Amino acid sequence: EWDRFAKAEGTRFPPCQYSPGLAVWDESGRSGVALVGDSIHAFSPDIGQGVNAGLMDVVCLDRALSGLDDVESGNDNDTTANDKTKKQTTSTTLEANLQRYQKQHAPEIAALIRLARFGAPYQYKQPHRADRALRLVWTANVAMRLLLNKVTFGVIQPPCIILSQNEDLTFRQVMRRADRTTALLKTIVLAGLTLWARRRFGLALFRALP
């Protein structure tokens, strides 16, 4: 059995999955259930963020249950109430706290799944032909972004898998920076194709209508 396992070609990882709902509560708002860890984000170990993400879920849930206004950063805008009052308020507003956890943390989970899907999905040399072709495309994309990051002295951001190693950035911030680079590259390519088409075929693509 071990010999068969060692000689197996391998297969694909299951697709990344996440739950858009992070918490539920009853009509009274005094009891509920919150999800953390793999129950809300399940993905292959490509980006090395599984344990980190699970621990961050727990931290954000704790902040929400403690009544903090910003569960992602831990900031609390209510500096006038004393601890006793805030503790009493928290105990009677479980529904509001779970709603805050759901509203503020769900976008971070969605960004994490995008990072898992596009960050480094082909590093394990999956044997399927489509995966081999996509691995070449992914490698070229990463190499291009790294090169552009160097030649522009950081104006163009590095690949998202590199950005994810910056502990000061949230997953949403990582993907926003990667998306800005993608939009810039698309704009450059589109502008280049437009200029080439106008010179090659004499097409006035942006000619004003009479």
mmCIF file of C-alpha atoms in Angstrom:
data_model
loop_
_atom_site.group_PDB
_atom_site.id
_atom_site.type_symbol
_atom_site.label_atom_id
_atom_site.label_comp_id
_atom_site.label_asym_id
_atom_site.label_seq_id
_atom_site.Cartn_x
_atom_site.Cartn_y
_atom_site.Cartn_z
ATOM 1 C CA GLU A 1 0.000 0.000 0.000
ATOM 2 C CA TRP A 2 2.836 2.412 0.817
ATOM 3 C CA ASP A 3 4.505 1.575 -2.486
ATOM 4 C CA ARG A 4 1.292 2.261 -4.392
ATOM 5 C CA PHE A 5 0.859 5.535 -2.539
ATOM 6 C CA ALA A 6 4.440 6.600 -3.287
ATOM 7 C CA LYS A 7 4.051 5.860 -7.005
ATOM 8 C CA ALA A 8 0.662 7.541 -7.383
ATOM 9 C CA GLU A 9 0.644 10.552 -9.717
ATOM 10 C CA GLY A 10 -1.557 12.553 -7.427
ATOM 11 C CA THR A 11 -4.657 14.535 -8.191
ATOM 12 C CA ARG A 12 -6.170 17.965 -7.754
ATOM 13 C CA PHE A 13 -6.869 19.688 -4.501
ATOM 14 C CA PRO A 14 -10.573 20.309 -3.841
ATOM 15 C CA PRO A 15 -11.693 23.859 -4.679
ATOM 16 C CA CYS A 16 -11.449 26.509 -1.989
ATOM 17 C CA GLN A 17 -14.672 26.942 -0.064
ATOM 18 C CA TYR A 18 -16.014 29.420 2.445
ATOM 19 C CA SER A 19 -19.220 30.237 4.242
ATOM 20 C CA PRO A 20 -20.706 33.700 3.608
ATOM 21 C CA GLY A 21 -22.534 33.410 6.928
ATOM 22 C CA LEU A 22 -20.377 33.485 10.061
ATOM 23 C CA ALA A 23 -22.981 33.521 12.822
ATOM 24 C CA VAL A 24 -26.625 32.839 13.639
ATOM 25 C CA TRP A 25 -28.750 33.783 16.645
ATOM 26 C CA ASP A 26 -32.247 33.175 17.931
ATOM 27 C CA GLU A 27 -35.142 35.623 17.964
ATOM 28 C CA SER A 28 -34.424 36.720 21.516
ATOM 29 C CA GLY A 29 -30.857 37.718 20.609
ATOM 30 C CA ARG A 30 -29.563 36.086 23.791
ATOM 31 C CA SER A 31 -28.076 32.925 22.282
ATOM 32 C CA GLY A 32 -26.320 32.141 19.040
ATOM 33 C CA VAL A 33 -23.616 30.220 17.238
ATOM 34 C CA ALA A 34 -20.454 31.673 15.654
ATOM 35 C CA LEU A 35 -18.187 29.876 13.207
ATOM 36 C CA VAL A 36 -14.388 30.081 13.100
ATOM 37 C CA GLY A 37 -11.541 28.277 11.368
ATOM 38 C CA ASP A 38 -12.119 25.667 8.652
ATOM 39 C CA SER A 39 -15.872 25.834 9.184
ATOM 40 C CA ILE A 40 -15.884 29.179 7.340
ATOM 41 C CA HIS A 41 -12.767 28.896 5.153
ATOM 42 C CA ALA A 42 -11.438 25.589 3.831
ATOM 43 C CA PHE A 43 -8.577 25.659 1.347
ATOM 44 C CA SER A 44 -5.449 23.751 0.395
ATOM 45 C CA PRO A 45 -2.166 24.560 2.196
ATOM 46 C CA ASP A 46 -0.728 26.541 -0.733
ATOM 47 C CA ILE A 47 -0.467 29.916 0.997
ATOM 48 C CA GLY A 48 0.391 28.758 4.526
ATOM 49 C CA GLN A 49 -2.331 30.870 6.153
ATOM 50 C CA GLY A 50 -4.736 28.259 7.516
ATOM 51 C CA VAL A 51 -3.719 28.390 11.188
ATOM 52 C CA ASN A 52 -3.139 32.155 11.091
ATOM 53 C CA ALA A 53 -6.582 32.744 9.603
ATOM 54 C CA GLY A 54 -8.250 30.496 12.181
ATOM 55 C CA LEU A 55 -6.571 32.289 15.073
ATOM 56 C CA MET A 56 -7.573 35.644 13.592
ATOM 57 C CA ASP A 57 -11.189 34.453 13.459
ATOM 58 C CA VAL A 58 -11.041 33.772 17.196
ATOM 59 C CA VAL A 59 -9.480 37.182 17.895
ATOM 60 C CA CYS A 60 -12.135 38.988 15.843
ATOM 61 C CA LEU A 61 -14.948 37.036 17.500
ATOM 62 C CA ASP A 62 -13.538 37.883 20.931
ATOM 63 C CA ARG A 63 -13.397 41.568 19.991
ATOM 64 C CA ALA A 64 -16.986 41.445 18.770
ATOM 65 C CA LEU A 65 -18.228 39.722 21.926
ATOM 66 C CA SER A 66 -16.305 42.270 23.988
ATOM 67 C CA GLY A 67 -18.292 45.054 22.341
ATOM 68 C CA LEU A 68 -15.445 46.661 20.372
ATOM 69 C CA ASP A 69 -16.527 48.762 17.411
ATOM 70 C CA ASP A 70 -13.884 47.519 14.975
ATOM 71 C CA VAL A 71 -13.359 43.760 15.208
ATOM 72 C CA GLU A 72 -10.567 43.776 12.620
ATOM 73 C CA SER A 73 -8.267 46.348 14.207
ATOM 74 C CA GLY A 74 -9.499 46.169 17.791
ATOM 75 C CA ASN A 75 -10.261 49.903 17.957
ATOM 76 C CA ASP A 76 -13.021 51.024 20.299
ATOM 77 C CA ASN A 77 -14.654 54.367 19.635
ATOM 78 C CA ASP A 78 -16.661 54.301 22.867
ATOM 79 C CA THR A 79 -14.124 55.634 25.359
ATOM 80 C CA THR A 80 -16.659 57.179 27.756
ATOM 81 C CA ALA A 81 -18.293 54.052 29.126
ATOM 82 C CA ASN A 82 -16.589 52.277 31.986
ATOM 83 C CA ASP A 83 -15.739 48.583 31.862
ATOM 84 C CA LYS A 84 -18.654 47.531 34.070
ATOM 85 C CA THR A 85 -21.220 49.308 31.933
ATOM 86 C CA LYS A 86 -19.720 47.926 28.728
ATOM 87 C CA LYS A 87 -19.727 44.406 30.164
ATOM 88 C CA GLN A 88 -23.403 44.679 31.070
ATOM 89 C CA THR A 89 -24.231 46.061 27.635
ATOM 90 C CA THR A 90 -22.340 43.274 25.901
ATOM 91 C CA SER A 91 -24.189 40.594 27.853
ATOM 92 C CA THR A 92 -27.555 41.923 26.621
ATOM 93 C CA THR A 93 -26.589 42.626 23.012
ATOM 94 C CA LEU A 94 -25.230 39.292 21.835
ATOM 95 C CA GLU A 95 -27.181 39.623 18.596
ATOM 96 C CA ALA A 96 -25.601 42.997 17.811
ATOM 97 C CA ASN A 97 -22.129 41.660 18.583
ATOM 98 C CA LEU A 98 -22.597 38.626 16.326
ATOM 99 C CA GLN A 99 -23.988 40.871 13.601
ATOM 100 C CA ARG A 100 -20.880 43.043 13.865
ATOM 101 C CA TYR A 101 -18.649 39.953 13.625
ATOM 102 C CA GLN A 102 -20.591 38.812 10.559
ATOM 103 C CA LYS A 103 -20.609 42.198 8.826
ATOM 104 C CA GLN A 104 -16.993 43.179 9.417
ATOM 105 C CA HIS A 105 -15.200 39.825 9.207
ATOM 106 C CA ALA A 106 -17.023 38.210 6.263
ATOM 107 C CA PRO A 107 -15.302 40.471 3.658
ATOM 108 C CA GLU A 108 -11.929 39.478 5.125
ATOM 109 C CA ILE A 109 -12.805 35.800 4.690
ATOM 110 C CA ALA A 110 -13.854 36.397 1.076
ATOM 111 C CA ALA A 111 -10.503 38.100 0.404
ATOM 112 C CA LEU A 112 -8.672 35.200 2.062
ATOM 113 C CA ILE A 113 -10.355 32.708 -0.262
ATOM 114 C CA ARG A 114 -9.410 34.815 -3.296
ATOM 115 C CA LEU A 115 -5.820 34.824 -2.058
ATOM 116 C CA ALA A 116 -5.917 31.038 -1.665
ATOM 117 C CA ARG A 117 -7.323 30.619 -5.182
ATOM 118 C CA PHE A 118 -4.867 32.883 -6.972
ATOM 119 C CA GLY A 119 -1.861 33.239 -4.652
ATOM 120 C CA ALA A 120 0.046 30.011 -5.281
ATOM 121 C CA PRO A 121 -2.346 27.343 -6.586
ATOM 122 C CA TYR A 122 0.131 25.280 -8.625
ATOM 123 C CA GLN A 123 3.188 24.914 -6.446
ATOM 124 C CA TYR A 124 2.612 21.185 -5.882
ATOM 125 C CA LYS A 125 2.992 20.283 -9.585
ATOM 126 C CA GLN A 126 -0.443 18.806 -10.085
ATOM 127 C CA PRO A 127 -0.209 16.227 -12.895
ATOM 128 C CA HIS A 128 -3.243 17.194 -15.001
ATOM 129 C CA ARG A 129 -2.474 18.736 -18.384
ATOM 130 C CA ALA A 130 -4.620 21.796 -17.701
ATOM 131 C CA ASP A 131 -2.854 22.336 -14.391
ATOM 132 C CA ARG A 132 0.548 22.112 -16.047
ATOM 133 C CA ALA A 133 -0.458 24.758 -18.589
ATOM 134 C CA LEU A 134 -1.970 27.007 -15.939
ATOM 135 C CA ARG A 135 1.148 26.623 -13.814
ATOM 136 C CA LEU A 136 3.194 28.132 -16.636
ATOM 137 C CA VAL A 137 0.754 31.045 -16.911
ATOM 138 C CA TRP A 138 0.804 31.577 -13.138
ATOM 139 C CA THR A 139 4.615 31.453 -13.041
ATOM 140 C CA ALA A 140 4.874 33.995 -15.859
ATOM 141 C CA ASN A 141 2.404 36.287 -14.077
ATOM 142 C CA VAL A 142 4.329 36.129 -10.798
ATOM 143 C CA ALA A 143 7.664 36.698 -12.531
ATOM 144 C CA MET A 144 6.286 39.673 -14.482
ATOM 145 C CA ARG A 145 4.877 41.330 -11.370
ATOM 146 C CA LEU A 146 8.108 40.823 -9.458
ATOM 147 C CA LEU A 147 10.107 42.334 -12.319
ATOM 148 C CA LEU A 148 7.743 45.306 -12.656
ATOM 149 C CA ASN A 149 7.890 45.846 -8.908
ATOM 150 C CA LYS A 150 11.672 46.077 -9.112
ATOM 151 C CA VAL A 151 11.938 48.310 -12.178
ATOM 152 C CA THR A 152 9.241 50.708 -10.920
ATOM 153 C CA PHE A 153 10.836 50.880 -7.457
ATOM 154 C CA GLY A 154 7.703 49.566 -5.773
ATOM 155 C CA VAL A 155 5.123 51.618 -7.661
ATOM 156 C CA ILE A 156 3.666 48.390 -9.055
ATOM 157 C CA GLN A 157 2.913 45.998 -6.248
ATOM 158 C CA PRO A 158 4.464 42.502 -6.065
ATOM 159 C CA PRO A 159 2.279 39.376 -6.421
ATOM 160 C CA CYS A 160 -0.373 38.802 -3.785
ATOM 161 C CA ILE A 161 1.445 35.744 -2.414
ATOM 162 C CA ILE A 162 4.389 38.028 -1.581
ATOM 163 C CA LEU A 163 2.131 40.735 -0.165
ATOM 164 C CA SER A 164 0.485 38.176 2.121
ATOM 165 C CA GLN A 165 3.780 37.839 4.010
ATOM 166 C CA ASN A 166 3.448 41.435 5.222
ATOM 167 C CA GLU A 167 1.970 41.114 8.708
ATOM 168 C CA ASP A 168 0.784 44.729 8.640
ATOM 169 C CA LEU A 169 -1.648 44.049 5.771
ATOM 170 C CA THR A 170 -5.053 42.433 6.079
ATOM 171 C CA PHE A 171 -6.202 39.976 3.431
ATOM 172 C CA ARG A 172 -8.482 42.648 2.005
ATOM 173 C CA GLN A 173 -5.601 45.100 1.726
ATOM 174 C CA VAL A 174 -3.471 42.451 0.026
ATOM 175 C CA MET A 175 -6.120 41.725 -2.592
ATOM 176 C CA ARG A 176 -6.916 45.414 -3.138
ATOM 177 C CA ARG A 177 -3.269 46.083 -3.977
ATOM 178 C CA ALA A 178 -3.142 43.064 -6.267
ATOM 179 C CA ASP A 179 -6.384 44.179 -7.956
ATOM 180 C CA ARG A 180 -4.984 47.667 -8.573
ATOM 181 C CA THR A 181 -1.962 46.143 -10.284
ATOM 182 C CA THR A 182 -4.230 43.912 -12.376
ATOM 183 C CA ALA A 183 -6.358 46.897 -13.415
ATOM 184 C CA LEU A 184 -3.234 48.870 -14.348
ATOM 185 C CA LEU A 185 -1.848 46.011 -16.443
ATOM 186 C CA LYS A 186 -5.190 45.551 -18.211
ATOM 187 C CA THR A 187 -5.320 49.274 -18.983
ATOM 188 C CA ILE A 188 -1.793 49.223 -20.413
ATOM 189 C CA VAL A 189 -2.531 46.162 -22.559
ATOM 190 C CA LEU A 190 -5.826 47.621 -23.804
ATOM 191 C CA ALA A 191 -4.182 50.944 -24.661
ATOM 192 C CA GLY A 192 -1.381 49.148 -26.492
ATOM 193 C CA LEU A 193 -3.819 47.034 -28.507
ATOM 194 C CA THR A 194 -5.861 50.107 -29.351
ATOM 195 C CA LEU A 195 -2.810 52.002 -30.652
ATOM 196 C CA TRP A 196 -1.690 48.956 -32.633
ATOM 197 C CA ALA A 197 -5.155 48.524 -34.193
ATOM 198 C CA ARG A 198 -5.356 52.184 -35.182
ATOM 199 C CA ARG A 199 -1.946 52.064 -36.822
ATOM 200 C CA ARG A 200 -2.455 48.682 -38.433
ATOM 201 C CA PHE A 201 -6.008 49.029 -39.677
ATOM 202 C CA GLY A 202 -6.608 52.765 -39.445
ATOM 203 C CA LEU A 203 -9.470 52.257 -36.995
ATOM 204 C CA ALA A 204 -10.606 55.378 -35.215
ATOM 205 C CA LEU A 205 -12.023 53.511 -32.245
ATOM 206 C CA PHE A 206 -12.666 56.641 -30.275
ATOM 207 C CA ARG A 207 -13.912 58.843 -33.112
ATOM 208 C CA ALA A 208 -16.731 61.135 -32.012
ATOM 209 C CA LEU A 209 -20.138 60.313 -33.462
ATOM 210 C CA PRO A 210 -21.689 62.994 -35.737
#
